[in-house]
Tab-separated table of C-alpha atoms and ligand atoms in Angstrom:
chain	number	residue	atom	x	y	z
A	169	MET	CA	4.868	179.584	89.603
A	170	ALA	CA	1.837	179.045	91.777
A	171	LEU	CA	-0.319	176.099	92.752
A	172	ILE	CA	-3.914	176.986	92.049
A	173	VAL	CA	-7.123	175.071	92.675
A	174	GLN	CA	-9.878	176.112	90.267
A	175	LYS	CA	-13.437	174.963	90.924
A	176	TYR	CA	-16.001	175.197	88.133
A	177	GLY	CA	-19.714	174.999	88.969
A	178	GLY	CA	-22.550	173.381	87.050
A	179	THR	CA	-23.325	176.200	84.614
A	180	SER	CA	-19.635	176.663	83.909
A	181	VAL	CA	-19.429	173.067	82.652
A	182	GLY	CA	-23.034	172.938	81.415
A	183	SER	CA	-22.330	172.051	77.767
A	184	PRO	CA	-19.506	170.694	75.597
A	185	GLU	CA	-18.756	174.294	74.554
A	186	ARG	CA	-18.525	175.457	78.136
A	187	ILE	CA	-16.237	172.530	78.953
A	188	LYS	CA	-13.932	173.456	76.065
A	189	HIS	CA	-13.939	177.002	77.348
A	190	VAL	CA	-12.911	175.794	80.824
A	191	ALA	CA	-10.126	173.724	79.267
A	192	GLN	CA	-8.840	176.806	77.432
A	193	ARG	CA	-8.704	178.810	80.635
A	194	VAL	CA	-6.893	176.016	82.468
A	195	ALA	CA	-4.473	175.658	79.550
A	196	ARG	CA	-3.617	179.362	79.814
A	197	PHE	CA	-2.733	179.011	83.489
A	198	VAL	CA	-0.592	175.986	82.661
A	199	ALA	CA	1.139	177.926	79.877
A	200	GLU	CA	1.944	180.655	82.419
A	201	GLY	CA	3.805	178.011	84.422
A	202	HIS	CA	1.241	177.322	87.150
A	203	LYS	CA	0.295	173.959	88.568
A	204	VAL	CA	-3.467	173.555	88.377
A	205	VAL	CA	-5.930	171.277	90.141
A	206	VAL	CA	-9.408	171.513	88.653
A	207	VAL	CA	-12.498	170.582	90.673
A	208	VAL	CA	-15.761	170.259	88.805
A	209	SER	CA	-19.471	169.958	89.501
A	210	ALA	CA	-21.942	167.910	87.534
A	211	MET	CA	-23.192	169.593	84.358
A	212	SER	CA	-26.000	172.006	85.263
A	213	GLY	CA	-29.310	170.291	85.960
A	214	GLU	CA	-27.749	166.841	86.189
A	215	THR	CA	-27.835	166.484	89.987
A	216	ASN	CA	-31.487	167.565	90.027
A	217	ARG	CA	-32.275	165.139	87.218
A	218	LEU	CA	-30.706	162.253	89.109
A	219	LEU	CA	-32.487	163.128	92.347
A	220	ALA	CA	-35.829	163.298	90.535
A	221	LEU	CA	-35.139	159.950	88.901
A	222	ALA	CA	-34.523	158.337	92.287
A	223	ARG	CA	-37.772	159.740	93.655
A	224	GLU	CA	-39.683	158.224	90.763
A	225	VAL	CA	-38.562	154.834	92.014
A	226	ALA	CA	-38.705	155.457	95.761
A	227	PRO	CA	-40.340	158.439	97.496
A	228	SER	CA	-37.616	158.576	100.146
A	229	PRO	CA	-34.650	156.779	98.619
A	230	ASP	CA	-32.019	155.045	100.700
A	231	PRO	CA	-29.273	157.640	101.320
A	232	ARG	CA	-26.386	155.282	100.542
A	233	GLU	CA	-27.869	154.378	97.188
A	234	LEU	CA	-28.686	158.009	96.504
A	235	ASP	CA	-24.998	158.879	96.913
A	236	VAL	CA	-23.938	156.031	94.630
A	237	MET	CA	-26.186	157.505	91.983
A	238	VAL	CA	-25.908	161.239	92.436
A	239	SER	CA	-22.095	161.149	92.477
A	240	THR	CA	-22.093	159.978	88.861
A	241	GLY	CA	-22.809	163.494	87.597
A	242	GLU	CA	-19.374	164.754	88.591
A	243	GLN	CA	-17.691	161.625	87.218
A	244	VAL	CA	-18.937	162.484	83.742
A	245	THR	CA	-17.594	166.023	83.975
A	246	ILE	CA	-14.078	165.097	85.142
A	247	ALA	CA	-13.630	162.815	82.153
A	248	LEU	CA	-14.971	165.400	79.705
A	249	VAL	CA	-12.767	168.177	81.097
A	250	SER	CA	-9.714	165.913	80.972
A	251	MET	CA	-10.490	164.963	77.368
A	252	ALA	CA	-10.913	168.620	76.434
A	253	LEU	CA	-7.558	169.463	78.033
A	254	MET	CA	-5.839	166.653	76.147
A	255	GLN	CA	-7.335	168.011	72.934
A	256	LEU	CA	-5.394	171.199	73.659
A	257	GLY	CA	-2.194	169.230	74.217
A	258	VAL	CA	-2.330	169.590	78.006
A	259	LYS	CA	-1.518	166.511	80.057
A	260	ALA	CA	-4.519	165.798	82.279
A	261	ARG	CA	-5.800	163.046	84.515
A	262	SER	CA	-9.171	162.695	86.213
A	263	TYR	CA	-9.935	161.366	89.684
A	264	THR	CA	-13.158	160.570	91.480
A	265	GLY	CA	-13.281	161.437	95.172
A	266	GLY	CA	-12.626	157.800	96.036
A	267	GLN	CA	-9.627	157.606	93.711
A	268	VAL	CA	-7.977	160.618	95.335
A	269	ARG	CA	-9.093	159.257	98.642
A	270	ILE	CA	-11.102	162.114	99.939
A	271	LEU	CA	-12.084	160.454	103.155
A	272	THR	CA	-15.393	161.426	104.792
A	273	ASP	CA	-17.603	160.283	107.621
A	274	SER	CA	-20.520	158.021	106.702
A	275	ALA	CA	-23.294	160.618	106.837
A	276	PHE	CA	-24.640	159.869	103.369
A	277	THR	CA	-25.924	162.910	101.437
A	278	LYS	CA	-24.287	165.310	103.915
A	279	ALA	CA	-20.889	163.800	104.651
A	280	ARG	CA	-17.995	165.777	106.098
A	281	ILE	CA	-14.448	165.500	104.823
A	282	THR	CA	-12.129	164.061	107.477
A	283	ASN	CA	-8.896	163.582	105.525
A	284	ILE	CA	-7.428	163.934	102.045
A	285	ASP	CA	-4.631	161.761	100.741
A	286	ASP	CA	-2.748	164.131	98.449
A	287	ALA	CA	-0.117	161.614	97.237
A	288	ASN	CA	-1.683	160.892	93.820
A	289	ILE	CA	-2.341	164.536	93.108
A	290	ARG	CA	1.115	165.699	94.118
A	291	GLY	CA	2.725	162.967	92.056
A	292	ASP	CA	0.743	163.942	88.970
A	293	LEU	CA	1.339	167.664	89.439
A	294	ASP	CA	5.071	167.040	89.723
A	295	ALA	CA	4.894	165.004	86.524
A	296	GLY	CA	3.317	167.970	84.735
A	297	PHE	CA	-0.339	166.872	84.731
A	298	VAL	CA	-3.401	168.954	85.374
A	299	VAL	CA	-5.390	166.979	87.922
A	300	VAL	CA	-9.168	167.043	87.477
A	301	VAL	CA	-11.099	166.020	90.598
A	302	ALA	CA	-14.799	165.276	90.976
A	303	GLY	CA	-16.352	167.705	93.442
A	304	PHE	CA	-19.078	166.897	95.962
A	305	GLN	CA	-17.980	163.319	96.657
A	306	GLY	CA	-15.749	161.176	98.825
A	307	VAL	CA	-15.545	157.736	100.399
A	308	ASP	CA	-15.955	156.623	103.976
A	309	GLU	CA	-13.632	154.234	105.854
A	310	GLN	CA	-15.554	151.257	104.449
A	311	GLY	CA	-15.182	152.462	100.882
A	312	ASN	CA	-18.806	153.568	100.486
A	313	ILE	CA	-19.341	156.512	98.155
A	314	THR	CA	-20.546	159.611	100.010
A	315	THR	CA	-21.615	163.097	98.940
A	316	LEU	CA	-21.134	166.397	100.735
A	317	GLY	CA	-24.537	168.070	100.448
A	318	ARG	CA	-25.855	170.379	97.726
A	319	GLY	CA	-23.253	172.814	96.494
A	320	GLY	CA	-20.552	170.551	97.966
A	321	SER	CA	-18.067	170.955	95.128
A	322	ASP	CA	-17.085	174.307	96.641
A	323	THR	CA	-16.027	172.420	99.749
A	324	THR	CA	-14.048	169.881	97.737
A	325	GLY	CA	-12.215	172.777	96.078
A	326	VAL	CA	-11.352	174.552	99.303
A	327	ALA	CA	-10.479	171.327	101.155
A	328	LEU	CA	-8.092	170.335	98.360
A	329	ALA	CA	-6.568	173.807	98.380
A	330	ALA	CA	-6.033	173.444	102.137
A	331	ALA	CA	-4.557	169.934	101.841
A	332	LEU	CA	-2.189	170.999	99.054
A	333	ALA	CA	-1.391	174.370	100.663
A	334	ALA	CA	-2.372	175.967	97.351
A	335	ASP	CA	-1.623	179.616	96.728
A	336	GLU	CA	-5.240	180.344	95.852
A	337	CYS	CA	-8.582	178.591	95.513
A	338	GLN	CA	-10.592	180.137	92.687
A	339	ILE	CA	-14.330	179.431	92.575
A	340	TYR	CA	-15.526	180.024	89.009
A	341	THR	CA	-19.269	180.465	88.691
A	342	ASP	CA	-21.968	182.244	86.674
A	343	VAL	CA	-21.603	185.574	88.503
A	344	ASP	CA	-18.395	187.591	88.644
A	345	GLY	CA	-18.100	187.582	92.419
A	346	VAL	CA	-20.000	187.876	95.655
A	347	TYR	CA	-22.685	190.545	95.424
A	348	THR	CA	-24.407	192.720	98.003
A	349	THR	CA	-27.346	190.370	97.503
A	350	ASP	CA	-28.439	187.799	94.919
A	351	PRO	CA	-28.303	189.734	91.625
A	352	ARG	CA	-31.138	187.553	90.325
A	353	ILE	CA	-33.477	189.177	92.845
A	354	VAL	CA	-32.003	192.682	92.934
A	355	PRO	CA	-30.507	193.724	89.598
A	356	GLU	CA	-28.935	196.798	91.268
A	357	ALA	CA	-26.829	194.557	93.513
A	358	ARG	CA	-23.111	195.322	93.300
A	359	ARG	CA	-20.081	193.106	93.342
A	360	LEU	CA	-18.012	193.317	96.513
A	361	ARG	CA	-14.257	193.585	95.890
A	362	THR	CA	-13.620	191.965	99.241
A	363	VAL	CA	-15.750	190.408	101.917
A	364	THR	CA	-14.505	189.139	105.278
A	365	PHE	CA	-14.639	185.471	106.175
A	366	GLU	CA	-17.008	186.262	109.013
A	367	GLU	CA	-19.398	188.076	106.716
A	368	MET	CA	-19.175	185.382	104.058
A	369	LEU	CA	-19.844	182.733	106.684
A	370	GLU	CA	-22.977	184.559	107.804
A	371	MET	CA	-24.127	185.207	104.251
A	372	ALA	CA	-23.598	181.572	103.254
A	373	SER	CA	-25.341	180.222	106.334
A	374	LEU	CA	-28.219	182.679	105.955
A	375	GLY	CA	-28.963	181.687	102.388
A	376	SER	CA	-26.489	183.148	99.856
A	377	LYS	CA	-25.762	179.987	97.958
A	378	VAL	CA	-22.854	181.429	95.988
A	379	LEU	CA	-20.544	179.453	98.326
A	380	GLN	CA	-21.443	176.361	100.312
A	381	ILE	CA	-21.090	177.221	103.991
A	382	ARG	CA	-18.659	174.410	104.727
A	383	SER	CA	-16.290	175.694	102.072
A	384	VAL	CA	-16.130	179.027	103.878
A	385	GLU	CA	-15.567	177.284	107.208
A	386	PHE	CA	-12.671	175.333	105.684
A	387	ALA	CA	-11.172	178.447	104.174
A	388	GLY	CA	-11.329	180.225	107.522
A	389	LYS	CA	-9.883	177.310	109.457
A	390	TYR	CA	-6.984	176.631	107.109
A	391	LYS	CA	-6.486	180.236	105.964
A	392	VAL	CA	-7.096	179.397	102.323
A	393	ARG	CA	-6.955	182.367	99.992
A	394	LEU	CA	-10.392	182.154	98.393
A	395	ARG	CA	-11.692	184.094	95.417
A	396	VAL	CA	-15.040	183.961	93.582
A	397	LEU	CA	-14.855	184.722	89.850
A	398	SER	CA	-16.862	184.447	86.654
A	399	SER	CA	-16.118	181.600	84.279
A	400	PHE	CA	-17.865	183.587	81.556
A	401	GLU	CA	-15.658	186.664	81.630
A	402	GLU	CA	-11.939	187.116	81.308
A	403	GLY	CA	-9.683	189.217	83.474
A	404	GLY	CA	-12.065	190.128	86.299
A	405	GLU	CA	-10.708	190.259	89.829
A	406	GLY	CA	-13.873	188.764	91.349
A	407	THR	CA	-14.321	188.885	95.095
A	408	LEU	CA	-11.558	188.025	97.522
A	409	ILE	CA	-12.620	186.595	100.871
A	410	THR	CA	-10.331	188.308	103.375
A	411	PHE	CA	-9.561	188.430	107.043
A	412	GLU	CA	-10.861	191.577	108.617
A	413	GLU	CA	-7.437	193.100	109.175
A	414	ASP	CA	-6.811	193.131	105.422
A	415	ALA	CA	-10.163	194.607	104.527
A	416	ASN	CA	-10.577	198.035	103.090
A	417	MET	CA	-11.028	200.476	105.972
A	418	GLU	CA	-13.563	202.456	103.974
A	419	LYS	CA	-15.842	199.459	103.805
A	420	ALA	CA	-19.551	200.032	104.122
A	421	VAL	CA	-21.220	199.276	107.447
A	422	ILE	CA	-23.424	196.667	105.807
A	423	SER	CA	-21.967	194.252	103.264
A	424	GLY	CA	-24.968	192.323	102.114
A	425	ILE	CA	-28.490	191.016	102.436
A	426	ALA	CA	-29.097	187.276	102.545
A	427	PHE	CA	-32.427	185.480	102.464
A	428	ASN	CA	-33.935	182.046	102.438
A	429	ARG	CA	-37.198	180.196	102.442
A	430	ASP	CA	-35.748	177.106	104.083
A	431	GLU	CA	-37.372	177.406	107.472
A	432	ALA	CA	-40.741	176.895	109.120
A	433	LYS	CA	-42.043	178.376	112.362
A	434	ILE	CA	-43.735	176.492	115.180
A	435	THR	CA	-45.455	178.095	118.161
A	436	LEU	CA	-46.601	176.423	121.317
A	437	LEU	CA	-49.399	178.529	122.830
A	438	GLY	CA	-50.112	179.144	126.486
A	439	VAL	CA	-47.062	177.404	127.863
A	440	PRO	CA	-46.715	177.405	131.675
A	441	ASP	CA	-43.877	179.850	132.450
A	442	ARG	CA	-41.666	177.847	134.798
A	443	PRO	CA	-38.056	176.651	134.938
A	444	GLY	CA	-37.231	173.759	132.644
A	445	ILE	CA	-40.009	174.443	130.161
A	446	ALA	CA	-37.719	175.347	127.232
A	447	TYR	CA	-35.910	172.087	127.790
A	448	GLN	CA	-39.153	170.140	127.879
A	449	ILE	CA	-40.115	171.651	124.536
A	450	LEU	CA	-36.794	171.578	122.711
A	451	GLY	CA	-35.300	168.450	124.309
A	452	PRO	CA	-37.464	166.053	122.255
A	453	ILE	CA	-36.757	168.129	119.123
A	454	GLY	CA	-33.013	167.764	119.705
A	455	ASP	CA	-33.413	164.055	120.450
A	456	ALA	CA	-35.027	163.681	117.018
A	457	ASN	CA	-31.907	165.256	115.472
A	458	ILE	CA	-33.796	168.356	114.373
A	459	ASP	CA	-31.809	171.596	114.432
A	460	VAL	CA	-33.512	174.650	115.862
A	461	ASP	CA	-32.580	178.073	114.540
A	462	MET	CA	-34.432	181.071	115.983
A	463	ILE	CA	-36.197	180.917	119.339
A	464	VAL	CA	-38.558	183.485	120.856
A	465	GLN	CA	-40.299	183.308	124.198
A	466	ASN	CA	-42.710	186.073	125.103
A	467	VAL	CA	-43.295	187.772	128.437
A	468	SER	CA	-45.817	185.765	130.416
A	469	HIS	CA	-49.302	186.822	131.403
A	470	ASP	CA	-50.983	184.967	134.234
A	471	GLY	CA	-48.126	182.483	134.261
A	472	LEU	CA	-48.559	181.551	130.595
A	473	THR	CA	-46.418	182.430	127.608
A	474	ASP	CA	-46.101	181.597	123.891
A	475	PHE	CA	-42.937	179.838	122.744
A	476	SER	CA	-41.883	179.980	119.075
A	477	PHE	CA	-38.960	178.547	117.179
A	478	THR	CA	-37.918	177.753	113.635
A	479	VAL	CA	-36.672	174.508	112.086
A	480	HIS	CA	-35.682	173.535	108.568
A	481	ARG	CA	-38.754	173.067	106.374
A	482	ASN	CA	-37.779	169.459	105.721
A	483	ASP	CA	-38.178	168.795	109.450
A	484	TYR	CA	-41.430	170.730	109.825
A	485	GLN	CA	-43.903	167.834	109.788
A	486	LYS	CA	-41.789	165.752	112.120
A	487	ALA	CA	-41.337	168.670	114.532
A	488	MET	CA	-45.093	169.420	114.506
A	489	GLN	CA	-45.824	165.840	115.457
A	490	ILE	CA	-43.349	165.908	118.324
A	491	LEU	CA	-44.776	169.203	119.558
A	492	LYS	CA	-48.281	167.778	119.635
A	493	SER	CA	-47.214	165.212	122.189
A	494	VAL	CA	-45.257	167.859	124.118
A	495	ASP	CA	-48.411	169.998	124.115
A	496	ALA	CA	-50.423	167.172	125.658
A	497	HIS	CA	-47.689	166.442	128.178
A	498	ILE	CA	-47.070	169.963	129.496
A	499	LYS	CA	-50.728	170.999	129.149
A	500	SER	CA	-50.160	174.025	126.945
A	501	ARG	CA	-52.926	175.488	124.797
A	502	GLY	CA	-52.118	174.037	121.412
A	503	VAL	CA	-49.551	174.127	118.625
A	504	VAL	CA	-49.642	176.285	115.502
A	505	GLY	CA	-47.182	176.143	112.620
A	506	ASP	CA	-46.351	178.153	109.531
A	507	ASP	CA	-44.119	176.925	106.735
A	508	LYS	CA	-44.729	179.970	104.554
A	509	ILE	CA	-42.101	182.157	106.152
A	510	ALA	CA	-38.864	183.669	104.911
A	511	LYS	CA	-35.795	184.846	106.764
A	512	VAL	CA	-34.127	188.019	105.549
A	513	SER	CA	-30.778	188.982	107.070
A	514	VAL	CA	-28.674	192.124	107.011
A	515	VAL	CA	-24.959	191.295	107.373
A	516	GLY	CA	-21.917	193.459	108.023
A	517	VAL	CA	-18.939	193.632	110.381
A	518	GLY	CA	-19.454	197.399	110.536
A	519	MET	CA	-22.504	196.765	112.734
A	520	ARG	CA	-20.158	196.278	115.658
A	521	SER	CA	-19.256	199.932	115.657
A	522	HIS	CA	-22.460	201.479	114.344
A	523	ALA	CA	-25.689	201.909	116.235
A	524	GLY	CA	-29.088	202.174	114.599
A	525	ILE	CA	-28.789	199.439	112.000
A	526	ALA	CA	-31.646	197.447	113.497
A	527	SER	CA	-33.939	200.455	113.695
A	528	THR	CA	-33.221	201.356	110.058
A	529	ALA	CA	-34.135	197.803	109.052
A	530	PHE	CA	-37.341	197.824	111.113
A	531	ARG	CA	-38.386	201.258	109.830
A	532	THR	CA	-37.790	200.182	106.255
A	533	LEU	CA	-40.012	197.136	106.621
A	534	ALA	CA	-42.661	199.120	108.502
A	535	GLU	CA	-42.859	201.659	105.667
A	536	GLU	CA	-43.769	198.803	103.337
A	537	GLY	CA	-46.305	197.392	105.794
A	538	ILE	CA	-44.287	194.190	106.224
A	539	ASN	CA	-44.951	192.563	109.581
A	540	ILE	CA	-41.961	191.229	111.503
A	541	GLN	CA	-42.655	187.851	113.098
A	542	MET	CA	-39.314	187.077	114.721
A	543	ILE	CA	-35.947	188.764	115.113
A	544	SER	CA	-32.535	187.421	115.992
A	545	THR	CA	-29.248	189.238	116.095
A	546	SER	CA	-25.553	188.584	116.418
A	547	GLU	CA	-22.676	191.049	116.470
A	548	ILE	CA	-22.617	191.218	112.687
A	549	LYS	CA	-26.121	190.316	111.523
A	550	ILE	CA	-29.809	190.948	112.047
A	551	SER	CA	-32.203	188.256	110.860
A	552	ILE	CA	-35.900	188.916	110.480
A	553	VAL	CA	-38.654	186.377	109.842
A	554	ILE	CA	-41.519	187.603	107.663
A	555	ASP	CA	-44.319	186.171	105.528
A	556	GLU	CA	-42.618	184.577	102.531
A	557	LYS	CA	-44.759	186.473	100.061
A	558	TYR	CA	-42.969	189.692	101.008
A	559	MET	CA	-39.468	188.264	100.831
A	560	GLU	CA	-38.328	189.769	97.538
A	561	LEU	CA	-39.856	193.136	98.383
A	562	ALA	CA	-38.124	193.119	101.772
A	563	VAL	CA	-34.763	192.302	100.203
A	564	ARG	CA	-35.157	195.090	97.639
A	565	VAL	CA	-36.177	197.806	100.079
A	566	LEU	CA	-33.508	196.867	102.615
A	567	HIS	CA	-30.898	196.831	99.865
A	568	ARG	CA	-31.923	200.338	98.892
A	569	SER	CA	-32.271	201.690	102.385
A	570	PHE	CA	-28.740	200.571	103.322
A	571	GLN	CA	-27.575	202.150	100.047
A	572	LEU	CA	-26.022	198.950	98.855
A	573	ASP	CA	-26.837	199.971	95.302
A	574	GLN	CA	-24.519	202.985	95.648
A	575	PRO	CA	-20.804	202.680	94.972
A	576	SER	CA	-19.020	202.500	98.347
A	577	ALA	CA	-16.674	205.277	99.411
B	1036	ADP	P1	-22.305	177.054	90.784
B	1036	ADP	O1	-23.134	176.125	89.973
B	1036	ADP	O2	-21.225	177.718	90.005
B	1036	ADP	O3	-21.819	176.438	92.061
B	1036	ADP	P2	-24.415	178.417	92.251
B	1036	ADP	O4	-25.714	178.462	91.530
B	1036	ADP	O5	-24.233	177.409	93.328
B	1036	ADP	O6	-23.266	178.267	91.153
B	1036	ADP	O7	-24.063	179.847	92.871
B	1036	ADP	C1	-24.083	180.993	92.058
B	1036	ADP	C2	-25.411	181.717	92.214
B	1036	ADP	O8	-25.524	182.181	93.552
B	1036	ADP	C3	-25.561	182.952	91.380
B	1036	ADP	O9	-26.049	182.656	90.099
B	1036	ADP	C4	-26.527	183.806	92.184
B	1036	ADP	O10	-27.845	183.764	91.683
B	1036	ADP	C5	-26.548	183.158	93.563
B	1036	ADP	N1	-26.296	184.104	94.648
B	1036	ADP	C6	-27.011	184.178	95.798
B	1036	ADP	N2	-26.561	185.145	96.572
B	1036	ADP	C7	-25.515	185.715	95.940
B	1036	ADP	C8	-24.625	186.784	96.257
B	1036	ADP	N3	-24.715	187.473	97.399
B	1036	ADP	N4	-23.659	187.080	95.354
B	1036	ADP	C9	-23.545	186.400	94.197
B	1036	ADP	N5	-24.363	185.389	93.842
B	1036	ADP	C10	-25.346	185.040	94.694
B	1037	LIG	N1	-23.583	168.815	91.760
B	1037	LIG	C1	-23.800	169.099	93.159
B	1037	LIG	C2	-25.052	169.948	93.331
B	1037	LIG	O1	-25.710	170.264	92.361
B	1037	LIG	C3	-22.624	169.730	93.822
B	1037	LIG	C4	-22.226	171.098	93.300
B	1037	LIG	O2	-22.643	171.509	92.215
B	1037	LIG	O3	-21.489	171.777	94.005
B	1037	LIG	O4	-25.405	170.279	94.423
B	1038	MG	MG1	-22.690	176.154	93.928
């Protein structure tokens, strides 16, 4: 008998039929003697609908009120799933995040889980109930409803699995695992049987939204056995997120290609090249709580250099404004920005032991005439900023050139 946390995403609970289907799967696990905690998302489209509704009333809604509203989507699903389970004769009980007491900080719309009180859940599991928990939400110390950021139900699932020391956390979604890249963009993408935590962390943070990044961080920190599976198919093994030691030694050098259009690039031209200048530029950006991702400073000519960096697109306008006053202050030669960029990243732990990955990536893009605007690397990834109109092409050609469409050895 195992204790399993199963998380079902929006599409997997997107209609009454899908919810009945989920209930049948859960019932099978119960019949096999397992204890099951189910975590659910809002029905597909519901979170977007609620967010759009708020913006019809207020262009930038108050974050606390937004969380009060947007958390209702998951509350509907927990009740429906519990009802469907009861229809099958399975004892079930639903809980909102606040009812479990999933405690978070007070950062509305992007709260972090700080503690989980597992007493209610354990009591119910011991009494033979399936416990159905609303994903994506919690409460802060004052009892305010909070939400965990888009895709946050994954994090609820993994955090519960960690708190309960579950045997496995299963993330059921509309694809049958983690692929070499988003199969919606590259139909030849292949499912990975395993992927390491490190790789998954990079892929999630670089744009593969199959798992919310914080869920992967949790899984790594608390050593949660995490698997991504299809809720539409039976019997698949999905993708297991492993620690490197366990991984298949024959693994390909590159595991996947991630991409996103979330960033914008800002360049300060003709910056005096002297100590302290990077701080003068990025200090005010940090003070405004804006995260900076990639940074490039060029070699100087005649004591002047160009300084570029990227920020999230949501922070672009604010960052541009700040930079205009920095420009005036440090007497540089103007600010230019571009929010039509994309970041494409090649990820794989095999990069550590293989040379030439970067040059293959650069050659591949050159052959397609795609200009590289910025590059950043870590031990296991290369990220490249390009014009967003070439993003899909870049992903496709890189996928092919690293032979990710071929079955691995
Ligand atoms: P859910 O609603 O179940 O949480 P999401 O839409 O958040 O589902 O995540 C699943 C989607 O992630 C897939 O439909 C797929 O388009 C996308 N995706 C992006 N990158 C990958 C990848 N590398 N492997 C699998 N799916 C990916
Ligand atoms: N319903 C939330 C969202 O759409 C959380 C989730 O689905 O994970 O982002
Ligand atoms: Mg998701």
